[in-house]
């Protein structure tokens, strides 16, 4: 039985539509500021098709997840324990926690790398890390409903940035997208593997599921979340392909930010500074969600009060973030996450999906 | 107590993390000119402006020599620091500098997060340094003046779109080469005299104003300023608000390529030196204009083929119209690529009187 089943259960729950914001905000992070060149390296001018294809694959993952979670209001921690027993289940759960923590560290450290590269080269890493983690503690102390609220605002507040895409269009060559489908299946597959990193984050559904009112009816909203992400990524990719020439795109580390350089506003010369500032709102829900997920594992598996466990996690994340000192290490972290993310999505989720199907069949027969 | 502690902590956290830069005190850099210096060095000239609210805008020019663009900064002794390059508007290169290649210098601006991407890159006939240090009285200073000059000739005049981003775009892109405006200092003013043609980042040729206009018409869909056309009868007609719609068609891009450029032009006659602007006359104007664009256009493309450059991005058009495009083969074919241009001119309005 989930611990939510007792007491004022309804007070802890969130409306099903919020899962859209949770999923979308956990997917979109720092990656969107510079994912273009990695995809274009394989799929060239067809990179935008890769973005859509990967989005469709993630719809499939959402479908799988809802099948996995379909009976009762359990989260993946309960299910691990139920299916694999306490010991193996705990190994799975702790691995999940490490994966979530890695997510926190990667996004936080990469975003601070952006701040240091663009705005304040002299800024010591620990200062923004400390500020962010203090805020995270504040939000987590409010419980999951506060986290969900942060996700909502993390999507709504920066949403106007979508309109800034009109500025680069003035200098764009849309024939760059032609000829369509000019790449081999292998290029598409390799591009999709690269693109996976930008889409990961829907795993939070496996933990947030029991916190939804009428969890079954939330499915449509989860799909909407992925759809929103796909639309945003596709737009960014198409604009980038048209704004940069192929060779130039490969040179640009933060393509989205560089494209913001041509936004002209009467009161500010460098629009990226506003963009990066607003990106704080995009990054923050990611940190809150992954930390929240990790602390759930701590609570259920290690039986430490969430309040205290969060402090341990924050200390851990802080230490690791400060230890990462240069761009190569940040790159390494990103590559590592990309590889682990690929395994999680293309092996672990299908595996657990099949396992749950078989398990249910077997149980029925008995 | 808890809150008071938190508040104190935050106050402590928020002070003086990084060096501050106050807009009224930081000198703003609008323009840099690069000339060939002695023994392989580059000579940089900058014009700085300080916006002190108590005084009028102050402009000063400085000069230094070094091996790299950023190295110049150290050499500029006696310069108020730090310099902000966030409003950098124009980069000028002398011709001999541009012939040797300018990407190293542009790279230092493309790499710097503080620099914009709407900076104009210009080539100066003569010395860039003298142009910046000239004593013409510009209200806003030489940097903003040149920025406006180029901006207006792109928006209202006959110059194709260009800036540091598009230069970089064409430099790193396959099947295209950059262009940039050419400037010249004359006795009383600075003028735009044409378009510089680059092979990668090296200056290899120039177009005059007339050719630049033709270039803009056939380069991509465009709306131009004013053009004076000489008619066979010796009269002149002035065309305004010329809009071009351009379509590139490359056939057999990989095997035996050929190019057709179709241009649809729409313009208004605003001045005519002949007697009466009849329907026949309008037709004649249209016919003359069509011929002129066709002949000059083909000549221009042939000139590009001889120089081995592709400022019209023909190679890129070919890529976008050919499956599995092969740039190596294209580069072999490009010098003898047969090119045809079809022009259709439509004269619209002719003013409010007959």
XYZ file of C-alpha atoms in Angstrom:
720
model
C 0.000 0.000 0.000
C 1.220 3.393 -0.860
C 1.763 5.714 2.058
C -0.577 8.141 0.394
C -3.523 5.897 0.957
C -3.980 7.035 4.512
C -4.939 10.359 6.003
C -5.785 13.498 4.085
C -4.938 11.980 0.796
C -6.732 14.523 -1.314
C -4.794 17.408 0.171
C -1.589 15.949 -1.195
C -2.811 15.361 -4.696
C -2.620 17.504 -7.804
C -4.968 17.947 -10.727
C -4.308 15.546 -13.595
C -3.611 18.339 -16.098
C -0.564 19.402 -14.102
C 1.242 16.273 -15.259
C 1.549 18.034 -18.603
C 3.601 20.814 -17.037
C 5.559 18.377 -14.915
C 6.551 16.269 -17.882
C 7.223 19.182 -20.180
C 9.298 21.092 -17.652
C 11.312 18.022 -16.736
C 12.089 17.383 -20.399
C 13.088 20.883 -21.423
C 16.246 22.029 -19.741
C 19.610 23.322 -20.797
C 19.768 20.960 -23.759
C 17.495 23.079 -25.896
C 20.083 25.873 -25.806
C 22.526 23.821 -27.840
C 21.251 20.410 -28.930
C 21.000 21.320 -32.613
C 24.528 20.617 -33.747
C 24.670 17.146 -32.233
C 21.618 16.062 -34.200
C 22.638 17.874 -37.380
C 26.029 16.147 -37.210
C 24.232 12.952 -38.238
C 20.999 13.968 -39.902
C 22.060 17.326 -41.409
C 19.118 19.205 -42.878
C 16.769 16.388 -41.890
C 17.491 16.945 -38.198
C 14.017 18.365 -37.620
C 12.501 15.081 -38.793
C 14.648 13.283 -36.223
C 13.233 15.615 -33.571
C 9.671 14.666 -34.510
C 10.447 10.952 -34.767
C 12.076 10.954 -31.330
C 9.039 12.781 -29.985
C 6.806 10.025 -31.326
C 8.997 7.393 -29.709
C 8.524 9.173 -26.400
C 4.775 9.053 -26.842
C 5.256 5.318 -27.004
C 7.210 5.434 -23.747
C 4.378 7.362 -22.093
C 1.994 4.682 -23.246
C 4.271 1.985 -21.824
C 4.558 3.818 -18.525
C 0.809 4.045 -18.129
C 0.586 0.316 -18.805
C 3.269 -0.325 -16.219
C 1.468 1.799 -13.651
C -2.002 0.693 -14.677
C -3.120 -1.087 -11.530
C -3.607 0.791 -8.308
C -1.805 3.922 -7.251
C 1.695 2.643 -6.866
C 4.841 4.368 -7.956
C 7.795 2.607 -9.471
C 9.459 2.211 -6.070
C 6.553 0.093 -4.819
C 6.445 -1.831 -8.052
C 10.157 -2.624 -7.937
C 9.704 -4.020 -4.457
C 6.589 -5.905 -5.445
C 8.057 -7.480 -8.540
C 11.648 -8.120 -7.633
C 11.450 -8.524 -3.892
C 12.932 -6.275 -1.312
C 16.624 -6.746 -2.036
C 16.752 -6.620 -5.805
C 13.993 -4.046 -5.737
C 16.110 -1.824 -3.519
C 19.051 -2.123 -5.887
C 16.797 -0.932 -8.692
C 15.474 1.877 -6.531
C 18.896 3.095 -5.501
C 20.022 3.007 -9.126
C 16.989 5.106 -9.965
C 17.970 7.560 -7.254
C 21.496 7.872 -8.611
C 20.090 8.406 -12.089
C 17.847 11.200 -10.848
C 20.687 12.804 -8.920
C 22.886 12.659 -11.999
C 20.095 14.473 -13.812
C 20.094 17.218 -11.175
C 23.837 17.603 -11.293
C 24.049 17.681 -15.077
C 21.365 20.265 -15.577
C 22.464 22.506 -12.731
C 26.144 22.406 -13.595
C 25.551 22.846 -17.327
C 23.328 25.835 -16.749
C 25.925 27.406 -14.496
C 28.466 26.741 -17.235
C 26.226 28.793 -19.532
C 26.016 31.613 -17.002
C 29.777 31.582 -16.628
C 30.416 31.458 -20.352
C 27.977 34.212 -21.254
C 27.267 36.516 -18.392
C 29.704 36.344 -15.516
C 33.022 34.695 -16.379
C 34.373 35.524 -12.930
C 31.469 34.028 -11.032
C 32.531 31.214 -8.701
C 30.531 28.028 -9.243
C 29.461 27.580 -5.644
C 27.482 30.824 -5.488
C 24.749 30.014 -8.012
C 24.769 26.368 -6.932
C 24.145 27.413 -3.339
C 21.394 29.840 -4.331
C 19.675 27.267 -6.471
C 19.887 24.528 -3.847
C 18.598 26.800 -1.083
C 15.596 27.552 -3.245
C 15.199 23.872 -4.008
C 15.071 23.085 -0.316
C 12.443 25.748 0.153
C 10.291 24.257 -2.588
C 10.759 20.649 -1.514
C 9.850 21.568 2.033
C 6.447 22.535 0.639
C 5.837 19.056 -0.677
C 4.903 17.757 -4.078
C 2.138 20.264 -4.645
C 4.651 23.089 -4.419
C 6.949 21.252 -6.812
C 4.065 20.895 -9.254
C 3.323 24.601 -8.872
C 6.925 25.457 -9.693
C 6.638 23.268 -12.792
C 3.539 25.152 -13.861
C 5.259 28.523 -13.539
C 8.448 27.133 -15.004
C 6.514 26.623 -18.221
C 4.195 29.622 -18.130
C 6.669 32.374 -17.225
C 9.208 31.768 -20.015
C 6.607 30.808 -22.623
C 6.860 34.187 -24.381
C 10.406 33.315 -25.423
C 8.799 31.305 -28.222
C 8.100 34.550 -30.044
C 11.776 35.474 -30.140
C 12.139 32.859 -32.873
C 10.794 35.447 -35.295
C 13.999 37.506 -35.094
C 16.380 34.937 -36.642
C 13.848 34.216 -39.375
C 14.743 37.588 -40.902
C 18.211 36.217 -41.666
C 17.132 32.690 -42.482
C 17.364 30.595 -45.614
C 14.618 28.028 -45.507
C 15.898 26.194 -48.559
C 18.455 24.807 -46.087
C 15.785 22.272 -45.155
C 15.725 20.890 -48.697
C 16.031 18.235 -50.027
C 13.986 16.402 -47.421
C 14.689 12.825 -46.368
C 18.128 12.898 -47.933
C 19.773 10.806 -45.231
C 20.115 7.106 -44.680
C 18.199 5.182 -42.048
C 21.442 4.789 -40.121
C 21.891 8.567 -39.911
C 18.351 8.896 -38.645
C 18.923 6.209 -36.025
C 22.147 7.824 -34.816
C 20.442 11.211 -34.734
C 17.593 9.741 -32.714
C 20.044 8.328 -30.211
C 21.578 11.799 -29.814
C 18.166 13.398 -29.549
C 17.124 11.086 -26.720
C 19.057 13.130 -24.165
C 16.885 16.181 -24.892
C 13.685 14.218 -24.389
C 14.546 12.301 -21.210
C 12.679 13.359 -18.111
C 9.336 11.679 -18.563
C 10.592 9.094 -16.056
C 9.321 11.441 -13.349
C 5.864 10.132 -14.239
C 6.808 6.807 -12.682
C 7.204 8.563 -9.350
C 4.533 11.256 -9.606
C 1.751 8.903 -10.656
C 0.264 8.228 -7.199
C 0.078 11.955 -6.558
C -2.428 12.538 -9.348
C -6.125 12.794 -8.806
C -7.757 10.223 -11.115
C -4.397 9.055 -12.380
C -5.915 7.122 -15.270
C -7.518 10.208 -16.748
C -4.195 12.038 -16.693
C -2.867 10.053 -19.618
C -4.012 12.528 -22.242
C -2.212 15.306 -20.347
C 1.005 13.338 -20.207
C 0.844 12.961 -23.974
C 0.152 16.677 -24.263
C 3.314 17.345 -22.263
C 5.427 15.349 -24.704
C 3.631 16.952 -27.628
C 4.424 20.410 -26.289
C 8.078 19.457 -25.945
C 8.116 18.079 -29.487
C 6.619 21.288 -30.851
C 9.125 23.485 -29.041
C 12.102 21.377 -30.131
C 10.897 21.147 -33.715
C 10.461 24.885 -33.921
C 13.900 25.549 -32.446
C 15.461 23.009 -34.790
C 13.823 24.347 -37.947
C 14.778 27.927 -37.113
C 18.344 26.883 -36.336
C 18.730 24.907 -39.551
C 17.539 27.904 -41.537
C 19.516 30.457 -39.543
C 22.877 28.683 -39.672
C 24.662 27.094 -42.593
C 25.597 23.464 -42.053
C 29.257 24.183 -41.310
C 28.419 27.133 -39.101
C 25.969 25.136 -36.994
C 28.689 22.614 -36.199
C 30.793 25.504 -34.839
C 28.098 26.867 -32.565
C 28.085 25.426 -29.064
C 24.979 27.267 -27.859
C 23.062 27.697 -31.099
C 19.852 28.913 -29.492
C 21.642 31.564 -27.483
C 23.661 32.752 -30.472
C 20.474 33.045 -32.512
C 19.127 35.338 -29.766
C 21.914 37.759 -30.623
C 19.923 39.037 -33.590
C 16.892 39.934 -31.489
C 16.701 43.707 -31.545
C 14.963 45.495 -28.711
C 15.185 49.203 -28.079
C 16.222 48.865 -24.451
C 18.663 45.987 -24.599
C 21.476 45.222 -26.982
C 22.196 41.622 -25.972
C 18.930 39.730 -25.724
C 20.649 36.515 -24.562
C 21.093 38.081 -21.154
C 17.321 38.281 -20.784
C 16.938 34.844 -22.304
C 19.424 33.256 -19.919
C 17.825 35.019 -16.976
C 14.438 33.636 -17.917
C 16.022 30.259 -18.431
C 16.487 30.132 -14.648
C 12.754 29.460 -14.550
C 13.138 26.626 -17.028
C 15.995 24.983 -15.185
C 14.587 25.271 -11.696
C 11.658 22.798 -12.024
C 14.106 20.225 -13.379
C 16.203 20.462 -10.250
C 13.174 20.394 -7.974
C 11.621 17.400 -9.696
C 14.728 15.242 -9.840
C 15.645 16.084 -6.256
C 12.113 15.351 -5.176
C 12.244 11.996 -6.962
C 15.558 11.116 -5.382
C 14.293 12.038 -1.932
C 11.202 9.836 -2.444
C 13.501 6.887 -2.970
C 15.389 7.825 0.163
C 12.190 7.974 2.129
C 10.743 4.709 0.923
C 13.861 2.604 0.657
C 16.197 3.989 3.276
C 13.386 5.096 5.593
C 14.933 8.468 6.277
C 12.561 11.372 6.736
C 12.302 13.221 3.441
C 13.041 16.507 5.186
C 16.427 15.278 6.351
C 17.235 13.203 3.335
C 16.850 16.258 1.080
C 19.582 17.975 3.070
C 21.921 15.050 2.472
C 21.106 15.112 -1.223
C 21.645 18.853 -1.423
C 25.042 18.523 0.222
C 25.938 15.772 -2.219
C 24.809 17.715 -5.308
C 26.577 20.817 -4.066
C 29.858 18.977 -3.602
C 29.766 17.327 -7.009
C 28.775 20.530 -8.808
C 31.616 22.487 -7.252
C 34.072 19.726 -8.123
C 33.286 20.037 -11.827
C 35.569 22.838 -12.906
C 35.868 23.000 -16.682
C 33.991 22.588 -19.900
C 35.458 19.149 -20.672
C 34.124 17.772 -17.409
C 30.714 19.288 -18.069
C 30.789 17.670 -21.506
C 31.766 14.375 -19.936
C 28.832 14.566 -17.523
C 26.488 15.257 -20.414
C 27.832 12.364 -22.465
C 27.534 10.081 -19.456
C 23.940 11.123 -18.883
C 23.214 10.662 -22.556
C 24.501 7.091 -22.483
C 22.714 6.204 -19.255
C 19.551 7.896 -20.493
C 19.652 5.832 -23.680
C 19.884 2.634 -21.658
C 17.149 3.697 -19.285
C 14.721 4.448 -22.095
C 15.553 1.864 -24.714
C 16.299 -1.063 -22.397
C 15.019 -0.512 -18.895
C 11.549 0.861 -19.698
C 10.703 -1.740 -22.374
C 12.069 -4.400 -20.015
C 9.953 -3.305 -17.098
C 6.995 -2.949 -19.435
C 7.301 -6.544 -20.646
C 7.991 -7.745 -17.144
C 4.835 -6.091 -15.825
C 2.774 -7.645 -18.610
C 4.102 -11.115 -17.914
C 3.835 -10.685 -14.173
C 0.193 -9.754 -14.446
C -0.577 -12.688 -16.727
C 1.104 -15.112 -14.394
C -0.667 -13.680 -11.396
C -4.029 -13.949 -13.084
C -3.487 -17.622 -13.807
C -2.659 -18.335 -10.210
C 14.951 34.902 14.188
C 15.064 32.247 11.523
C 13.928 34.716 8.877
C 16.324 37.373 10.043
C 19.184 34.907 9.678
C 18.042 33.953 6.202
C 17.762 37.583 5.190
C 21.245 38.344 6.470
C 22.584 35.322 4.646
C 21.031 36.394 1.357
C 22.326 39.930 1.703
C 25.762 38.484 2.159
C 25.349 36.248 -0.874
C 24.167 38.936 -3.190
C 26.960 41.444 -2.929
C 29.917 41.830 -5.224
C 30.157 38.424 -6.778
C 31.598 39.801 -9.986
C 33.115 43.072 -11.171
C 30.498 45.697 -11.915
C 30.312 47.739 -15.083
C 28.342 50.966 -14.962
C 27.104 52.199 -18.293
C 27.930 55.849 -17.625
C 31.521 55.049 -16.814
C 32.378 52.335 -19.291
C 33.659 53.614 -22.619
C 31.632 52.134 -25.448
C 33.303 50.822 -28.547
C 31.375 51.201 -31.789
C 33.936 50.706 -34.486
C 37.287 49.056 -35.090
C 39.380 49.457 -38.201
C 42.136 47.054 -39.176
C 45.097 47.914 -41.387
C 48.212 46.042 -42.331
C 50.884 47.015 -39.824
C 54.644 46.538 -39.875
C 56.235 43.079 -39.891
C 53.132 40.899 -40.065
C 51.383 42.820 -37.329
C 47.926 44.244 -37.597
C 47.189 47.849 -36.867
C 43.919 48.458 -35.093
C 42.154 51.782 -34.751
C 39.210 52.201 -32.450
C 36.864 55.008 -31.732
C 35.534 55.168 -28.193
C 32.586 57.043 -26.846
C 31.840 57.850 -23.241
C 28.332 58.688 -22.194
C 28.729 60.884 -19.198
C 25.366 62.435 -18.396
C 27.033 65.663 -17.292
C 28.966 66.182 -20.468
C 28.292 65.804 -24.121
C 29.168 62.558 -25.837
C 32.895 62.293 -26.080
C 34.568 60.461 -28.943
C 38.217 59.590 -29.115
C 40.254 57.448 -31.503
C 43.126 55.177 -30.477
C 45.617 53.169 -32.480
C 47.847 50.169 -31.715
C 49.704 47.293 -33.350
C 49.768 43.649 -32.313
C 49.598 40.127 -33.715
C 46.060 39.371 -32.590
C 42.876 41.349 -32.314
C 42.590 40.928 -28.556
C 46.297 41.632 -28.245
C 45.569 45.118 -29.505
C 43.718 45.822 -26.314
C 46.810 45.425 -24.200
C 48.733 47.695 -26.522
C 46.229 50.512 -26.261
C 47.980 52.212 -23.412
C 46.388 55.206 -21.836
C 43.003 53.815 -22.686
C 40.184 53.947 -20.162
C 39.299 50.390 -19.157
C 37.325 48.151 -19.222
C 36.053 48.585 -22.754
C 32.615 47.243 -23.549
C 32.188 45.704 -26.998
C 28.489 44.996 -26.547
C 27.467 47.805 -28.872
C 30.119 47.152 -31.489
C 28.547 48.145 -34.792
C 31.113 48.155 -37.587
C 34.352 46.326 -38.344
C 36.418 47.866 -41.102
C 39.261 46.270 -43.012
C 41.636 47.925 -45.397
C 41.824 46.269 -48.813
C 45.321 44.833 -48.343
C 44.229 43.402 -45.010
C 41.094 41.883 -46.558
C 43.111 40.311 -49.378
C 45.101 38.340 -46.820
C 41.999 37.002 -45.074
C 40.005 38.319 -42.156
C 38.441 35.273 -40.519
C 40.946 35.248 -37.635
C 39.818 38.703 -36.601
C 36.131 38.006 -37.175
C 36.532 34.835 -35.155
C 37.579 36.829 -32.111
C 34.236 38.667 -32.299
C 32.164 35.596 -33.146
C 33.699 33.803 -30.172
C 33.051 36.577 -27.686
C 29.649 36.235 -26.018
C 29.502 39.991 -25.454
C 29.679 40.812 -29.163
C 26.576 40.934 -31.318
C 25.868 39.246 -34.607
C 24.483 42.285 -36.381
C 27.907 43.893 -36.655
C 28.617 45.108 -40.180
C 31.832 44.065 -41.858
C 33.130 46.627 -44.334
C 36.096 46.970 -46.670
C 37.760 50.365 -46.967
C 39.412 51.587 -50.137
C 42.533 53.096 -48.635
C 43.264 53.215 -44.934
C 40.698 52.146 -42.371
C 42.586 54.051 -39.735
C 42.269 57.356 -41.571
C 38.601 56.827 -42.155
C 37.991 56.374 -38.452
C 40.210 59.250 -37.416
C 38.791 61.679 -39.958
C 37.534 64.969 -38.746
C 34.118 65.147 -40.323
C 31.567 66.219 -37.813
C 29.093 63.456 -37.130
C 26.599 64.124 -34.430
C 26.658 60.558 -33.148
C 30.294 59.762 -33.899
C 31.752 57.783 -36.778
C 30.663 54.334 -35.546
C 26.905 54.920 -35.310
C 27.095 57.036 -38.478
C 28.537 54.175 -40.531
C 26.151 51.721 -38.937
C 23.223 53.844 -40.089
C 24.745 54.379 -43.501
C 25.025 50.642 -44.156
C 21.752 49.798 -42.459
C 19.831 52.287 -44.542
C 21.372 51.193 -47.786
C 20.318 47.650 -46.972
C 16.797 48.570 -45.940
C 16.023 51.323 -48.423
C 18.865 51.152 -50.903
C 20.304 48.569 -53.258
C 22.628 46.651 -50.987
C 22.073 42.954 -50.270
C 21.702 41.920 -46.644
C 25.027 41.477 -44.892
C 26.521 41.393 -41.424
C 29.051 39.393 -39.453
C 26.598 36.542 -38.997
C 25.900 36.241 -42.711
C 29.619 36.515 -43.441
C 30.243 33.628 -41.081
C 27.256 31.786 -42.533
C 28.695 31.955 -46.031
C 32.269 31.365 -44.887
C 31.450 28.055 -43.207
C 28.684 27.083 -45.613
C 29.479 25.019 -48.713
C 28.714 26.423 -52.142
C 28.641 30.064 -51.104
C 31.001 32.962 -50.490
C 30.581 36.141 -48.444
C 30.113 39.712 -49.596
C 30.591 43.000 -47.745
C 30.089 46.688 -48.472
C 33.006 48.758 -49.781
C 33.493 52.205 -48.274
C 35.625 55.094 -49.393
C 36.542 58.297 -47.652
C 36.174 61.278 -49.917
C 36.951 64.883 -49.235
C 33.872 65.722 -47.288
C 32.162 62.444 -46.559
C 32.302 58.668 -46.391
C 30.527 56.845 -49.201
C 29.540 53.347 -50.096
C 31.117 52.564 -53.440
C 30.099 48.960 -54.043
C 30.276 45.401 -52.876
C 33.385 43.428 -51.963
C 33.559 39.821 -53.149
C 35.323 37.272 -51.007
C 36.766 33.866 -51.738
C 36.226 32.290 -48.313
C 37.605 35.153 -46.242
C 39.922 36.725 -48.815
C 38.965 39.742 -50.866
C 39.200 38.848 -54.568
C 37.068 41.379 -56.386
C 34.607 44.234 -56.223
C 31.335 45.254 -57.771
C 30.500 48.882 -58.409
C 27.170 50.390 -57.347
C 25.466 49.526 -60.632
C 26.617 45.906 -60.468
C 25.705 45.750 -56.809
C 22.142 46.651 -57.730
C 22.025 43.856 -60.324
C 23.527 41.493 -57.776
C 20.793 42.335 -55.269
C 18.080 41.800 -57.863
C 19.158 38.298 -58.810
C 20.595 37.228 -55.449
C 17.337 36.579 -53.674
C 13.873 38.051 -53.466
C 14.481 41.643 -52.610
C 13.009 45.085 -52.602
C 15.328 47.817 -53.766
C 15.478 51.570 -53.699
C 15.953 53.616 -56.800
C 17.457 52.885 -60.188
C 18.203 55.160 -63.126
C 17.750 53.434 -66.450
C 19.050 54.659 -69.772
C 16.682 54.033 -72.656
C 17.797 53.412 -76.270
C 16.382 56.800 -77.306
C 18.706 58.608 -74.949
C 16.010 59.336 -72.399
C 16.235 58.300 -68.802
C 13.648 56.725 -66.584
C 13.822 56.365 -62.840
C 12.465 53.208 -61.302
C 11.504 53.043 -57.673
C 10.238 50.437 -55.213
C 11.636 47.641 -57.310
C 10.600 44.285 -55.977
C 12.216 41.151 -57.273
C 11.050 37.592 -56.930
C 13.857 35.218 -57.686
C 13.836 31.519 -58.402
C 16.904 29.355 -58.949
C 16.507 26.120 -60.855
C 19.484 23.778 -61.042
C 19.116 20.755 -63.282
C 21.189 17.572 -62.969
C 23.141 18.916 -60.013
C 25.400 15.877 -59.739
C 25.957 14.886 -63.347
C 25.771 17.692 -65.855
C 24.470 20.787 -64.103
C 22.822 23.804 -65.674
C 21.291 26.816 -63.991
C 18.299 28.928 -64.792
C 17.519 32.017 -62.750
C 14.050 33.423 -63.233
C 13.516 36.934 -61.956
C 10.165 38.663 -61.721
C 10.503 42.389 -61.231
C 7.926 44.883 -60.239
C 8.684 48.593 -60.233
C 7.210 52.063 -60.440
C 8.368 54.787 -62.781
C 8.817 57.973 -60.809
C 10.735 60.109 -63.253
C 11.003 60.169 -67.003
C 12.958 62.629 -69.125
C 11.106 61.963 -72.416
C 7.972 63.724 -73.547
C 5.049 61.612 -72.500
C 4.943 58.380 -70.554
C 2.650 56.375 -72.813
C 1.787 52.725 -72.598
C 4.268 51.959 -75.348
C 6.959 53.863 -73.542
C 6.289 51.890 -70.396
C 6.633 48.710 -72.401
C 9.886 49.961 -73.810
C 11.163 50.757 -70.346
C 10.233 47.267 -69.212
C 11.921 45.664 -72.246
C 15.092 47.704 -71.792
C 15.242 46.853 -68.139
C 14.722 43.148 -68.833
C 17.556 43.119 -71.373
C 19.839 45.011 -69.046
C 19.314 42.697 -66.089
C 19.698 39.621 -68.287
C 22.932 40.736 -69.919
C 24.509 42.204 -66.809
C 23.362 39.254 -64.736
C 24.933 36.685 -67.023
C 28.124 38.717 -67.245
C 28.269 38.925 -63.490
C 27.831 35.197 -63.011
C 30.556 34.598 -65.594
C 32.819 36.947 -63.673
C 32.147 34.950 -60.497
C 32.881 31.712 -62.315
C 36.201 33.098 -63.532
C 37.120 34.204 -60.035
C 36.065 30.809 -58.715
C 33.688 32.323 -56.172
C 30.005 31.847 -55.531
C 28.487 34.870 -53.786
C 25.051 34.043 -55.240
C 25.072 30.723 -53.333
C 24.443 28.814 -56.557
C 26.128 25.757 -55.075
C 23.795 25.889 -52.098
C 20.772 26.168 -54.399
C 22.058 23.141 -56.280
C 22.435 21.261 -52.992
C 18.884 22.037 -51.977
C 17.562 20.764 -55.306
C 19.654 17.640 -55.720
C 19.440 14.413 -53.757
C 22.770 13.197 -52.348
C 24.533 16.261 -53.650
C 28.245 15.920 -54.273
C 30.165 19.150 -53.666
C 33.412 17.832 -55.129
C 31.831 17.157 -58.479
C 30.024 20.472 -58.285
C 33.251 22.380 -57.786
C 34.628 20.728 -60.924
C 31.570 21.690 -62.944
C 31.057 25.160 -61.514
C 33.486 27.154 -63.715
C 31.727 25.997 -66.916
C 28.204 25.907 -65.547
C 25.820 27.143 -68.251
C 23.663 29.928 -66.841
C 20.522 31.484 -68.264
C 18.541 34.318 -66.741
C 14.897 35.005 -67.558
C 13.639 38.396 -66.484
C 10.058 39.613 -66.543
C 9.509 43.249 -65.703
C 6.167 44.689 -64.786
C 5.835 48.451 -64.558
C 3.170 49.258 -62.033
C 2.361 52.798 -61.029
C 3.760 55.862 -62.730
C 2.947 58.553 -60.259
C -0.254 60.499 -59.758
C -0.215 62.350 -63.076
C -0.137 61.087 -66.630
